[in-house]
Amino acid sequence: MTEADIEAATANYIDSLGADALAKAAAYTSGGHWLILGGLVVSAIVTLLIVRTGILARIETRFGPSSARGILLIGIVYSLLSTLFGLPWAIYSQWWRETGYDRTSQPLMDYLGQSAIGTVITTVMLSIFILLLYLLIRKAGRTWWIWSGGLVAAFVTAVLLLGPVLIEPIFNTYEPVPEGEVRIALEEMAAEADIPSDRLFMFDGSRQSNNFTANVSGLGSSARIAISDVAFGEASLDEVKAVTGHEVGHYVLGHIWRILGVLVGTAIVLFFLTNLVFSPVSRFFGASPNIAHPSSLPVLFFIIGALSTLATPAQNAVTRIGENEADQYSLETVNLPDALASALVKTAEYRYPRPSGLQEALFYTHPSVEKRVRRAMKWKAEQEQATAP
């Protein structure tokens, strides 16, 4: 297989979606990029609304800026108000638009019900985080942002540990892969990678999304590989094996630890920058310029969110490295390049496969499907050449 053959095979896989599907994927993907800007605007509006209500300032006056009870209450009220004021945007961006592009079949009431449950969980966890953060700010003084990395590491670790056990089962049903040839094949793959077979699950991802997907979640004893029922319903045995090989790659290569390290490092930088610009931004919104005052919490989180958005390209670059490594692991251990390519094309329905270099660098958490398919075809060519007489 020559370079021209590799390019032709790659183009054939991508073009197999059809012109209409590719155009729809392009519109969906580019529209999603505009949602980032829209989200920042909505976040600024929500921040302004919460500050102008004066509710958090009144709570702070009632309990004092150093009261643990007052900080917890401020965290709870802030979380609930943020959800309430941002609900129209959330419905549009997470449900209405997804429905319009056939990316979800979830009824609105089910979406709202799950969102309400998510709000409760988020409010509890966020309020505890906020309390510890403000205690840290007061205890550490000007160097609080340095120690913030430890706080973020502790919370992210707790979420990773508890997510598969306590949180994810609230939203989806996780079951062992059904008996049959697929389960036998996946258990063999897991055994070869020294992964306990009880770490392989199928979940009803179709409840929220029509996307062809699988994931690795958890940490240590709670780590697991979960494949959506959408993937099982649409994929051949070889495609399931190729996709599972990719997820096994994430698991075996310990990518979760890399992600945790990046999150902690990013958090320290973001908190440092937030500390620098907090006073003028807080004055702009009409809140207290003193970062130690919990009544200014909405401004603190707005700045962190805005800076996180600016840092997204750097974080995406690290994530793409892990995705490339997982693809390579699948190719080397499963050696089903055509199955991996055809499975990847199924994800191109919601992630345009032929972005520009700039678009991929700024917005894509995964390498483009075109690049990933080309890698698979190149691997296929190399194996054919190696085994040729």
mmCIF file of C-alpha atoms in Angstrom:
data_model
loop_
_atom_site.group_PDB
_atom_site.id
_atom_site.type_symbol
_atom_site.label_atom_id
_atom_site.label_comp_id
_atom_site.label_asym_id
_atom_site.label_seq_id
_atom_site.Cartn_x
_atom_site.Cartn_y
_atom_site.Cartn_z
ATOM 1 C CA MET A 1 0.000 0.000 0.000
ATOM 2 C CA THR A 2 1.583 3.244 -1.165
ATOM 3 C CA GLU A 3 1.142 6.713 0.319
ATOM 4 C CA ALA A 4 -1.421 7.370 -2.398
ATOM 5 C CA ASP A 5 -3.274 4.201 -1.399
ATOM 6 C CA ILE A 6 -3.244 5.288 2.256
ATOM 7 C CA GLU A 7 -4.714 8.671 1.354
ATOM 8 C CA ALA A 8 -7.308 7.072 -0.912
ATOM 9 C CA ALA A 9 -8.354 4.593 1.771
ATOM 10 C CA THR A 10 -8.605 7.388 4.336
ATOM 11 C CA ALA A 11 -10.727 9.504 1.996
ATOM 12 C CA ASN A 12 -12.997 6.536 1.255
ATOM 13 C CA TYR A 13 -13.689 5.995 4.943
ATOM 14 C CA ILE A 14 -14.485 9.662 5.569
ATOM 15 C CA ASP A 15 -16.549 10.050 2.408
ATOM 16 C CA SER A 16 -18.577 6.976 3.329
ATOM 17 C CA LEU A 17 -20.576 9.227 5.641
ATOM 18 C CA GLY A 18 -21.992 11.038 2.631
ATOM 19 C CA ALA A 19 -21.988 14.729 1.763
ATOM 20 C CA ASP A 20 -25.117 15.556 3.789
ATOM 21 C CA ALA A 21 -23.821 13.895 6.964
ATOM 22 C CA LEU A 22 -20.454 15.621 6.603
ATOM 23 C CA ALA A 23 -22.125 19.008 6.147
ATOM 24 C CA LYS A 24 -24.316 18.373 9.180
ATOM 25 C CA ALA A 25 -21.284 17.353 11.237
ATOM 26 C CA ALA A 26 -19.455 20.505 10.166
ATOM 27 C CA ALA A 27 -22.384 22.706 11.175
ATOM 28 C CA TYR A 28 -22.821 20.924 14.500
ATOM 29 C CA THR A 29 -19.120 21.140 15.337
ATOM 30 C CA SER A 30 -18.621 24.790 14.353
ATOM 31 C CA GLY A 31 -21.820 25.724 16.158
ATOM 32 C CA GLY A 32 -20.464 24.032 19.258
ATOM 33 C CA HIS A 33 -17.430 26.286 19.104
ATOM 34 C CA TRP A 34 -19.667 29.337 19.142
ATOM 35 C CA LEU A 35 -21.356 27.902 22.207
ATOM 36 C CA ILE A 36 -18.104 28.481 24.081
ATOM 37 C CA LEU A 37 -18.366 32.211 23.464
ATOM 38 C CA GLY A 38 -22.061 32.158 24.256
ATOM 39 C CA GLY A 39 -21.346 30.349 27.510
ATOM 40 C CA LEU A 40 -18.901 33.056 28.565
ATOM 41 C CA VAL A 41 -21.479 35.757 27.857
ATOM 42 C CA VAL A 42 -24.146 33.865 29.813
ATOM 43 C CA SER A 43 -21.684 33.331 32.665
ATOM 44 C CA ALA A 44 -21.005 37.076 32.828
ATOM 45 C CA ILE A 45 -24.741 37.835 32.864
ATOM 46 C CA VAL A 46 -25.410 35.256 35.580
ATOM 47 C CA THR A 47 -22.537 36.640 37.639
ATOM 48 C CA LEU A 48 -23.914 40.158 37.330
ATOM 49 C CA LEU A 49 -27.433 39.045 38.252
ATOM 50 C CA ILE A 50 -26.291 37.191 41.366
ATOM 51 C CA VAL A 51 -24.128 40.084 42.546
ATOM 52 C CA ARG A 52 -26.865 42.638 41.925
ATOM 53 C CA THR A 53 -29.445 40.668 43.894
ATOM 54 C CA GLY A 54 -27.306 41.341 46.972
ATOM 55 C CA ILE A 55 -28.313 37.992 48.497
ATOM 56 C CA LEU A 56 -24.770 36.788 49.081
ATOM 57 C CA ALA A 57 -23.718 40.128 50.559
ATOM 58 C CA ARG A 58 -26.622 39.969 53.016
ATOM 59 C CA ILE A 59 -25.652 36.452 54.076
ATOM 60 C CA GLU A 60 -22.074 37.595 54.588
ATOM 61 C CA THR A 61 -23.254 40.548 56.698
ATOM 62 C CA ARG A 62 -25.480 38.269 58.739
ATOM 63 C CA PHE A 63 -22.853 35.634 59.549
ATOM 64 C CA GLY A 64 -19.602 37.482 58.933
ATOM 65 C CA PRO A 65 -17.001 36.798 56.202
ATOM 66 C CA SER A 66 -15.166 34.222 58.318
ATOM 67 C CA SER A 67 -18.131 32.120 59.406
ATOM 68 C CA ALA A 68 -17.978 28.544 58.146
ATOM 69 C CA ARG A 69 -21.758 28.333 58.319
ATOM 70 C CA GLY A 70 -22.076 31.557 56.340
ATOM 71 C CA ILE A 71 -19.605 30.389 53.674
ATOM 72 C CA LEU A 72 -21.464 27.094 53.292
ATOM 73 C CA LEU A 73 -24.766 28.922 52.917
ATOM 74 C CA ILE A 74 -23.261 31.291 50.368
ATOM 75 C CA GLY A 75 -21.951 28.284 48.424
ATOM 76 C CA ILE A 76 -25.366 26.635 48.424
ATOM 77 C CA VAL A 77 -27.220 29.788 47.374
ATOM 78 C CA TYR A 78 -24.645 30.578 44.697
ATOM 79 C CA SER A 79 -24.887 27.094 43.193
ATOM 80 C CA LEU A 80 -28.680 27.143 43.126
ATOM 81 C CA LEU A 81 -28.913 30.659 41.691
ATOM 82 C CA SER A 82 -26.327 29.876 39.030
ATOM 83 C CA THR A 83 -28.338 26.862 37.941
ATOM 84 C CA LEU A 84 -31.619 28.775 37.962
ATOM 85 C CA PHE A 85 -30.374 31.812 36.043
ATOM 86 C CA GLY A 86 -28.450 29.661 33.570
ATOM 87 C CA LEU A 87 -31.256 27.141 32.999
ATOM 88 C CA PRO A 88 -32.565 28.604 29.704
ATOM 89 C CA TRP A 89 -29.076 28.487 28.212
ATOM 90 C CA ALA A 90 -28.516 24.969 29.544
ATOM 91 C CA ILE A 91 -31.764 23.732 27.993
ATOM 92 C CA TYR A 92 -30.849 25.311 24.666
ATOM 93 C CA SER A 93 -27.223 24.160 24.507
ATOM 94 C CA GLN A 94 -27.521 20.744 26.147
ATOM 95 C CA TRP A 95 -30.961 19.548 25.047
ATOM 96 C CA TRP A 96 -32.732 21.629 22.380
ATOM 97 C CA ARG A 97 -29.719 21.931 20.101
ATOM 98 C CA GLU A 98 -28.727 18.310 20.663
ATOM 99 C CA THR A 99 -32.261 17.237 19.751
ATOM 100 C CA GLY A 100 -32.184 19.378 16.625
ATOM 101 C CA TYR A 101 -29.043 17.615 15.417
ATOM 102 C CA ASP A 102 -30.344 14.143 16.375
ATOM 103 C CA ARG A 103 -27.620 13.762 18.969
ATOM 104 C CA THR A 104 -30.110 12.894 21.709
ATOM 105 C CA SER A 105 -33.535 11.316 22.021
ATOM 106 C CA GLN A 106 -33.901 12.123 25.701
ATOM 107 C CA PRO A 107 -37.304 13.614 26.619
ATOM 108 C CA LEU A 108 -37.162 17.121 28.065
ATOM 109 C CA MET A 109 -38.653 16.086 31.397
ATOM 110 C CA ASP A 110 -36.061 13.339 31.811
ATOM 111 C CA TYR A 111 -33.321 15.830 30.991
ATOM 112 C CA LEU A 112 -34.694 18.281 33.552
ATOM 113 C CA GLY A 113 -35.066 15.534 36.157
ATOM 114 C CA GLN A 114 -31.485 14.378 35.739
ATOM 115 C CA SER A 115 -30.309 17.990 35.733
ATOM 116 C CA ALA A 116 -32.073 18.553 39.054
ATOM 117 C CA ILE A 117 -30.321 15.527 40.549
ATOM 118 C CA GLY A 118 -27.030 16.782 39.162
ATOM 119 C CA THR A 119 -27.670 20.189 40.703
ATOM 120 C CA VAL A 120 -28.148 18.645 44.149
ATOM 121 C CA ILE A 121 -24.928 16.655 43.870
ATOM 122 C CA THR A 122 -23.009 19.631 42.507
ATOM 123 C CA THR A 123 -24.342 21.935 45.198
ATOM 124 C CA VAL A 124 -23.219 19.627 48.004
ATOM 125 C CA MET A 125 -19.742 19.059 46.590
ATOM 126 C CA LEU A 126 -19.240 22.637 45.440
ATOM 127 C CA SER A 127 -20.275 24.086 48.804
ATOM 128 C CA ILE A 128 -17.712 21.934 50.605
ATOM 129 C CA PHE A 129 -15.047 22.959 48.101
ATOM 130 C CA ILE A 130 -15.947 26.638 48.518
ATOM 131 C CA LEU A 131 -15.735 26.387 52.303
ATOM 132 C CA LEU A 132 -12.282 24.824 52.144
ATOM 133 C CA LEU A 133 -11.144 27.296 49.504
ATOM 134 C CA TYR A 134 -12.040 30.348 51.601
ATOM 135 C CA LEU A 135 -10.517 28.812 54.696
ATOM 136 C CA LEU A 136 -7.373 28.316 52.624
ATOM 137 C CA ILE A 137 -7.443 31.923 51.389
ATOM 138 C CA ARG A 138 -7.652 33.212 54.950
ATOM 139 C CA LYS A 139 -5.093 30.782 56.345
ATOM 140 C CA ALA A 140 -2.438 31.051 53.636
ATOM 141 C CA GLY A 141 -2.887 34.734 52.815
ATOM 142 C CA ARG A 142 -1.138 35.899 49.647
ATOM 143 C CA THR A 143 0.197 32.437 48.832
ATOM 144 C CA TRP A 144 -3.222 30.765 48.886
ATOM 145 C CA TRP A 145 -3.088 30.066 45.152
ATOM 146 C CA ILE A 146 -0.002 27.858 45.597
ATOM 147 C CA TRP A 147 -1.823 25.568 48.027
ATOM 148 C CA SER A 148 -4.935 25.552 45.867
ATOM 149 C CA GLY A 149 -3.375 22.783 43.769
ATOM 150 C CA GLY A 150 -3.502 20.424 46.740
ATOM 151 C CA LEU A 151 -7.158 21.248 47.345
ATOM 152 C CA VAL A 152 -8.037 20.646 43.692
ATOM 153 C CA ALA A 153 -6.055 17.390 43.693
ATOM 154 C CA ALA A 154 -7.940 16.143 46.742
ATOM 155 C CA PHE A 155 -11.332 16.973 45.283
ATOM 156 C CA VAL A 156 -10.632 15.603 41.826
ATOM 157 C CA THR A 157 -9.271 12.410 43.361
ATOM 158 C CA ALA A 158 -12.396 12.069 45.501
ATOM 159 C CA VAL A 159 -14.640 12.553 42.456
ATOM 160 C CA LEU A 160 -12.660 10.016 40.432
ATOM 161 C CA LEU A 161 -12.844 7.475 43.240
ATOM 162 C CA LEU A 162 -16.515 7.988 44.042
ATOM 163 C CA GLY A 163 -17.816 8.695 40.537
ATOM 164 C CA PRO A 164 -18.187 5.119 39.258
ATOM 165 C CA VAL A 165 -19.438 3.866 42.628
ATOM 166 C CA LEU A 166 -21.842 6.555 43.839
ATOM 167 C CA ILE A 167 -22.444 9.206 41.185
ATOM 168 C CA GLU A 168 -22.537 7.644 37.706
ATOM 169 C CA PRO A 169 -25.033 4.875 38.682
ATOM 170 C CA ILE A 170 -27.533 7.600 39.601
ATOM 171 C CA PHE A 171 -27.736 8.669 35.956
ATOM 172 C CA ASN A 172 -27.158 5.410 34.090
ATOM 173 C CA THR A 173 -27.421 1.674 34.569
ATOM 174 C CA TYR A 174 -24.090 -0.156 34.411
ATOM 175 C CA GLU A 175 -24.189 -3.882 33.775
ATOM 176 C CA PRO A 176 -21.690 -6.580 32.821
ATOM 177 C CA VAL A 177 -21.322 -7.050 29.077
ATOM 178 C CA PRO A 178 -24.040 -9.529 28.015
ATOM 179 C CA GLU A 179 -23.133 -13.187 27.494
ATOM 180 C CA GLY A 180 -21.961 -14.034 24.002
ATOM 181 C CA GLU A 181 -19.060 -13.680 21.607
ATOM 182 C CA VAL A 182 -18.561 -10.008 22.392
ATOM 183 C CA ARG A 183 -18.135 -10.671 26.094
ATOM 184 C CA ILE A 184 -15.798 -13.594 25.453
ATOM 185 C CA ALA A 185 -13.642 -11.433 23.169
ATOM 186 C CA LEU A 186 -13.523 -8.518 25.597
ATOM 187 C CA GLU A 187 -12.690 -10.744 28.561
ATOM 188 C CA GLU A 188 -9.783 -12.194 26.577
ATOM 189 C CA MET A 189 -8.538 -8.681 25.818
ATOM 190 C CA ALA A 190 -8.862 -7.679 29.459
ATOM 191 C CA ALA A 191 -6.973 -10.759 30.616
ATOM 192 C CA GLU A 192 -4.111 -10.007 28.224
ATOM 193 C CA ALA A 193 -3.852 -6.512 29.741
ATOM 194 C CA ASP A 194 -4.148 -7.799 33.338
ATOM 195 C CA ILE A 195 -7.481 -6.015 33.779
ATOM 196 C CA PRO A 196 -10.056 -7.863 35.928
ATOM 197 C CA SER A 197 -13.040 -8.897 33.816
ATOM 198 C CA ASP A 198 -15.382 -7.284 36.338
ATOM 199 C CA ARG A 199 -14.039 -3.888 35.243
ATOM 200 C CA LEU A 200 -15.826 -4.151 31.854
ATOM 201 C CA PHE A 201 -19.332 -2.672 31.667
ATOM 202 C CA MET A 202 -22.063 -1.720 29.266
ATOM 203 C CA PHE A 203 -24.214 1.300 30.161
ATOM 204 C CA ASP A 204 -27.406 2.790 28.768
ATOM 205 C CA GLY A 205 -25.719 5.850 27.268
ATOM 206 C CA SER A 206 -28.565 6.074 24.756
ATOM 207 C CA ARG A 207 -30.657 7.557 27.552
ATOM 208 C CA GLN A 208 -28.795 10.854 27.188
ATOM 209 C CA SER A 209 -27.010 10.635 23.852
ATOM 210 C CA ASN A 210 -27.098 8.957 20.468
ATOM 211 C CA ASN A 211 -23.316 9.272 20.201
ATOM 212 C CA PHE A 212 -21.132 6.236 19.565
ATOM 213 C CA THR A 213 -18.918 6.314 22.652
ATOM 214 C CA ALA A 214 -16.985 4.490 25.360
ATOM 215 C CA ASN A 215 -14.928 5.709 28.300
ATOM 216 C CA VAL A 216 -12.602 4.931 31.145
ATOM 217 C CA SER A 217 -13.594 6.320 34.531
ATOM 218 C CA GLY A 218 -12.586 5.930 38.132
ATOM 219 C CA LEU A 219 -9.287 5.589 39.910
ATOM 220 C CA GLY A 220 -7.560 2.659 41.557
ATOM 221 C CA SER A 221 -10.065 0.080 42.743
ATOM 222 C CA SER A 222 -12.977 2.001 41.189
ATOM 223 C CA ALA A 223 -11.453 2.258 37.692
ATOM 224 C CA ARG A 224 -13.513 0.680 34.909
ATOM 225 C CA ILE A 225 -14.121 0.599 31.173
ATOM 226 C CA ALA A 226 -17.678 1.359 30.096
ATOM 227 C CA ILE A 227 -19.091 1.055 26.592
ATOM 228 C CA SER A 228 -22.361 2.714 25.614
ATOM 229 C CA ASP A 229 -25.205 0.547 24.396
ATOM 230 C CA VAL A 230 -25.177 2.765 21.293
ATOM 231 C CA ALA A 231 -21.771 1.337 20.398
ATOM 232 C CA PHE A 232 -22.955 -2.229 21.015
ATOM 233 C CA GLY A 233 -26.020 -1.617 18.878
ATOM 234 C CA GLU A 234 -24.220 -0.066 15.911
ATOM 235 C CA ALA A 235 -20.847 -1.798 15.863
ATOM 236 C CA SER A 236 -19.594 -5.119 14.570
ATOM 237 C CA LEU A 237 -17.628 -7.452 16.832
ATOM 238 C CA ASP A 238 -14.335 -6.241 15.373
ATOM 239 C CA GLU A 239 -15.344 -2.598 15.859
ATOM 240 C CA VAL A 240 -16.221 -3.235 19.508
ATOM 241 C CA LYS A 241 -12.864 -4.949 19.979
ATOM 242 C CA ALA A 242 -10.986 -2.071 18.328
ATOM 243 C CA VAL A 243 -12.789 0.548 20.402
ATOM 244 C CA THR A 244 -12.311 -1.452 23.590
ATOM 245 C CA GLY A 245 -8.635 -1.756 22.731
ATOM 246 C CA HIS A 246 -8.470 2.029 22.644
ATOM 247 C CA GLU A 247 -10.086 2.298 26.082
ATOM 248 C CA VAL A 248 -7.849 -0.448 27.445
ATOM 249 C CA GLY A 249 -4.973 1.718 26.238
ATOM 250 C CA HIS A 250 -6.183 4.612 28.369
ATOM 251 C CA TYR A 251 -6.517 2.246 31.321
ATOM 252 C CA VAL A 252 -3.160 0.489 30.982
ATOM 253 C CA LEU A 253 -1.173 3.620 30.122
ATOM 254 C CA GLY A 254 -2.514 5.414 33.196
ATOM 255 C CA HIS A 255 -3.770 8.464 31.355
ATOM 256 C CA ILE A 256 -6.012 9.358 34.269
ATOM 257 C CA TRP A 257 -2.923 10.241 36.315
ATOM 258 C CA ARG A 258 -1.673 12.516 33.574
ATOM 259 C CA ILE A 259 -5.038 14.248 33.431
ATOM 260 C CA LEU A 260 -5.003 14.674 37.206
ATOM 261 C CA GLY A 261 -1.535 16.230 37.080
ATOM 262 C CA VAL A 262 -2.553 18.615 34.292
ATOM 263 C CA LEU A 263 -5.662 19.667 36.209
ATOM 264 C CA VAL A 264 -3.673 20.399 39.349
ATOM 265 C CA GLY A 265 -1.001 22.357 37.492
ATOM 266 C CA THR A 266 -3.610 24.287 35.546
ATOM 267 C CA ALA A 267 -5.541 25.063 38.721
ATOM 268 C CA ILE A 268 -2.484 26.621 40.370
ATOM 269 C CA VAL A 269 -1.843 28.842 37.345
ATOM 270 C CA LEU A 270 -5.491 29.846 37.062
ATOM 271 C CA PHE A 271 -5.790 30.703 40.754
ATOM 272 C CA PHE A 272 -2.578 32.736 40.524
ATOM 273 C CA LEU A 273 -3.902 34.751 37.579
ATOM 274 C CA THR A 274 -7.295 35.083 39.250
ATOM 275 C CA ASN A 275 -5.604 36.557 42.308
ATOM 276 C CA LEU A 276 -3.899 39.176 40.104
ATOM 277 C CA VAL A 277 -7.006 40.432 38.315
ATOM 278 C CA PHE A 278 -9.645 39.843 40.976
ATOM 279 C CA SER A 279 -9.953 43.362 42.437
ATOM 280 C CA PRO A 280 -10.625 45.323 39.211
ATOM 281 C CA VAL A 281 -12.935 42.653 37.796
ATOM 282 C CA SER A 282 -14.868 42.454 41.051
ATOM 283 C CA ARG A 283 -15.316 46.233 41.097
ATOM 284 C CA PHE A 284 -16.627 46.050 37.536
ATOM 285 C CA PHE A 285 -19.369 43.654 38.644
ATOM 286 C CA GLY A 286 -20.099 45.719 41.745
ATOM 287 C CA ALA A 287 -18.840 43.167 44.262
ATOM 288 C CA SER A 288 -16.305 43.450 47.065
ATOM 289 C CA PRO A 289 -12.729 43.742 45.725
ATOM 290 C CA ASN A 290 -11.480 41.715 48.702
ATOM 291 C CA ILE A 291 -10.914 38.172 47.465
ATOM 292 C CA ALA A 292 -11.317 36.826 51.016
ATOM 293 C CA HIS A 293 -14.965 37.948 51.097
ATOM 294 C CA PRO A 294 -17.186 35.014 50.090
ATOM 295 C CA SER A 295 -19.890 37.393 48.866
ATOM 296 C CA SER A 296 -17.637 37.945 45.818
ATOM 297 C CA LEU A 297 -17.678 34.227 45.031
ATOM 298 C CA PRO A 298 -19.558 34.677 41.708
ATOM 299 C CA VAL A 299 -16.780 36.939 40.429
ATOM 300 C CA LEU A 300 -14.099 34.508 41.585
ATOM 301 C CA PHE A 301 -15.711 31.639 39.705
ATOM 302 C CA PHE A 302 -16.396 33.771 36.635
ATOM 303 C CA ILE A 303 -12.716 34.702 36.349
ATOM 304 C CA ILE A 304 -11.621 31.104 36.840
ATOM 305 C CA GLY A 305 -14.115 29.975 34.194
ATOM 306 C CA ALA A 306 -12.996 32.602 31.691
ATOM 307 C CA LEU A 307 -9.329 31.798 32.228
ATOM 308 C CA SER A 308 -10.088 28.077 31.949
ATOM 309 C CA THR A 309 -11.627 28.725 28.548
ATOM 310 C CA LEU A 310 -8.459 30.488 27.423
ATOM 311 C CA ALA A 311 -6.400 27.547 28.696
ATOM 312 C CA THR A 312 -8.521 24.995 26.838
ATOM 313 C CA PRO A 313 -6.237 24.702 23.761
ATOM 314 C CA ALA A 314 -3.272 23.751 25.956
ATOM 315 C CA GLN A 315 -5.345 21.197 27.862
ATOM 316 C CA ASN A 316 -6.751 19.805 24.619
ATOM 317 C CA ALA A 317 -3.227 19.360 23.265
ATOM 318 C CA VAL A 318 -2.365 17.117 26.215
ATOM 319 C CA THR A 319 -5.604 15.170 25.790
ATOM 320 C CA ARG A 320 -4.933 14.614 22.080
ATOM 321 C CA ILE A 321 -1.567 13.076 22.948
ATOM 322 C CA GLY A 322 -3.338 10.536 25.150
ATOM 323 C CA GLU A 323 -5.883 9.768 22.421
ATOM 324 C CA ASN A 324 -3.091 9.146 19.911
ATOM 325 C CA GLU A 325 -1.387 6.823 22.365
ATOM 326 C CA ALA A 326 -4.631 4.919 22.986
ATOM 327 C CA ASP A 327 -5.203 4.523 19.240
ATOM 328 C CA GLN A 328 -1.682 3.201 18.846
ATOM 329 C CA TYR A 329 -2.230 0.764 21.718
ATOM 330 C CA SER A 330 -5.357 -0.580 20.015
ATOM 331 C CA LEU A 331 -3.525 -1.018 16.723
ATOM 332 C CA GLU A 332 -0.584 -2.784 18.354
ATOM 333 C CA THR A 333 -2.575 -5.126 20.597
ATOM 334 C CA VAL A 334 -5.811 -5.718 18.675
ATOM 335 C CA ASN A 335 -4.467 -5.097 15.157
ATOM 336 C CA LEU A 336 -7.819 -4.335 13.545
ATOM 337 C CA PRO A 337 -7.038 -1.128 11.633
ATOM 338 C CA ASP A 338 -10.075 -1.296 9.359
ATOM 339 C CA ALA A 339 -12.400 -1.936 12.288
ATOM 340 C CA LEU A 340 -10.871 0.957 14.223
ATOM 341 C CA ALA A 341 -11.230 3.203 11.173
ATOM 342 C CA SER A 342 -14.875 2.304 10.575
ATOM 343 C CA ALA A 343 -15.652 2.764 14.293
ATOM 344 C CA LEU A 344 -13.972 6.172 14.294
ATOM 345 C CA VAL A 345 -16.068 7.244 11.300
ATOM 346 C CA LYS A 346 -19.156 6.706 13.449
ATOM 347 C CA THR A 347 -17.873 9.412 15.830
ATOM 348 C CA ALA A 348 -17.472 11.818 12.910
ATOM 349 C CA GLU A 349 -21.215 12.415 12.984
ATOM 350 C CA TYR A 350 -20.742 14.665 15.999
ATOM 351 C CA ARG A 351 -17.103 15.671 15.534
ATOM 352 C CA TYR A 352 -16.343 16.997 12.041
ATOM 353 C CA PRO A 353 -13.598 14.737 10.640
ATOM 354 C CA ARG A 354 -11.788 17.314 8.495
ATOM 355 C CA PRO A 355 -11.177 20.431 10.600
ATOM 356 C CA SER A 356 -8.534 23.002 9.756
ATOM 357 C CA GLY A 357 -5.293 22.791 11.691
ATOM 358 C CA LEU A 358 -6.246 25.868 13.709
ATOM 359 C CA GLN A 359 -9.721 24.561 14.468
ATOM 360 C CA GLU A 360 -8.295 21.267 15.712
ATOM 361 C CA ALA A 361 -5.624 22.982 17.822
ATOM 362 C CA LEU A 362 -8.112 25.328 19.495
ATOM 363 C CA PHE A 363 -11.166 23.169 20.012
ATOM 364 C CA TYR A 364 -10.607 19.442 19.515
ATOM 365 C CA THR A 365 -10.096 17.160 22.508
ATOM 366 C CA HIS A 366 -9.344 14.310 20.075
ATOM 367 C CA PRO A 367 -7.212 14.295 16.936
ATOM 368 C CA SER A 368 -9.391 14.681 13.871
ATOM 369 C CA VAL A 369 -11.037 11.482 12.681
ATOM 370 C CA GLU A 370 -9.262 11.928 9.358
ATOM 371 C CA LYS A 371 -5.851 11.858 11.078
ATOM 372 C CA ARG A 372 -6.842 8.875 13.197
ATOM 373 C CA VAL A 373 -8.110 6.912 10.204
ATOM 374 C CA ARG A 374 -4.943 7.782 8.288
ATOM 375 C CA ARG A 375 -2.879 6.442 11.182
ATOM 376 C CA ALA A 376 -4.855 3.186 11.077
ATOM 377 C CA MET A 377 -4.372 2.875 7.311
ATOM 378 C CA LYS A 378 -0.664 3.576 7.652
ATOM 379 C CA TRP A 379 -0.429 0.887 10.328
ATOM 380 C CA LYS A 380 -2.245 -1.521 8.016
ATOM 381 C CA ALA A 381 0.211 -0.756 5.221
ATOM 382 C CA GLU A 382 3.189 -1.310 7.505
ATOM 383 C CA GLN A 383 1.861 -4.676 8.667
ATOM 384 C CA GLU A 384 1.191 -5.771 5.100
ATOM 385 C CA GLN A 385 4.698 -4.767 4.108
ATOM 386 C CA ALA A 386 6.200 -6.587 7.109
ATOM 387 C CA THR A 387 4.394 -9.836 6.272
ATOM 388 C CA ALA A 388 4.867 -9.645 2.518
ATOM 389 C CA PRO A 389 6.956 -12.494 1.067
#
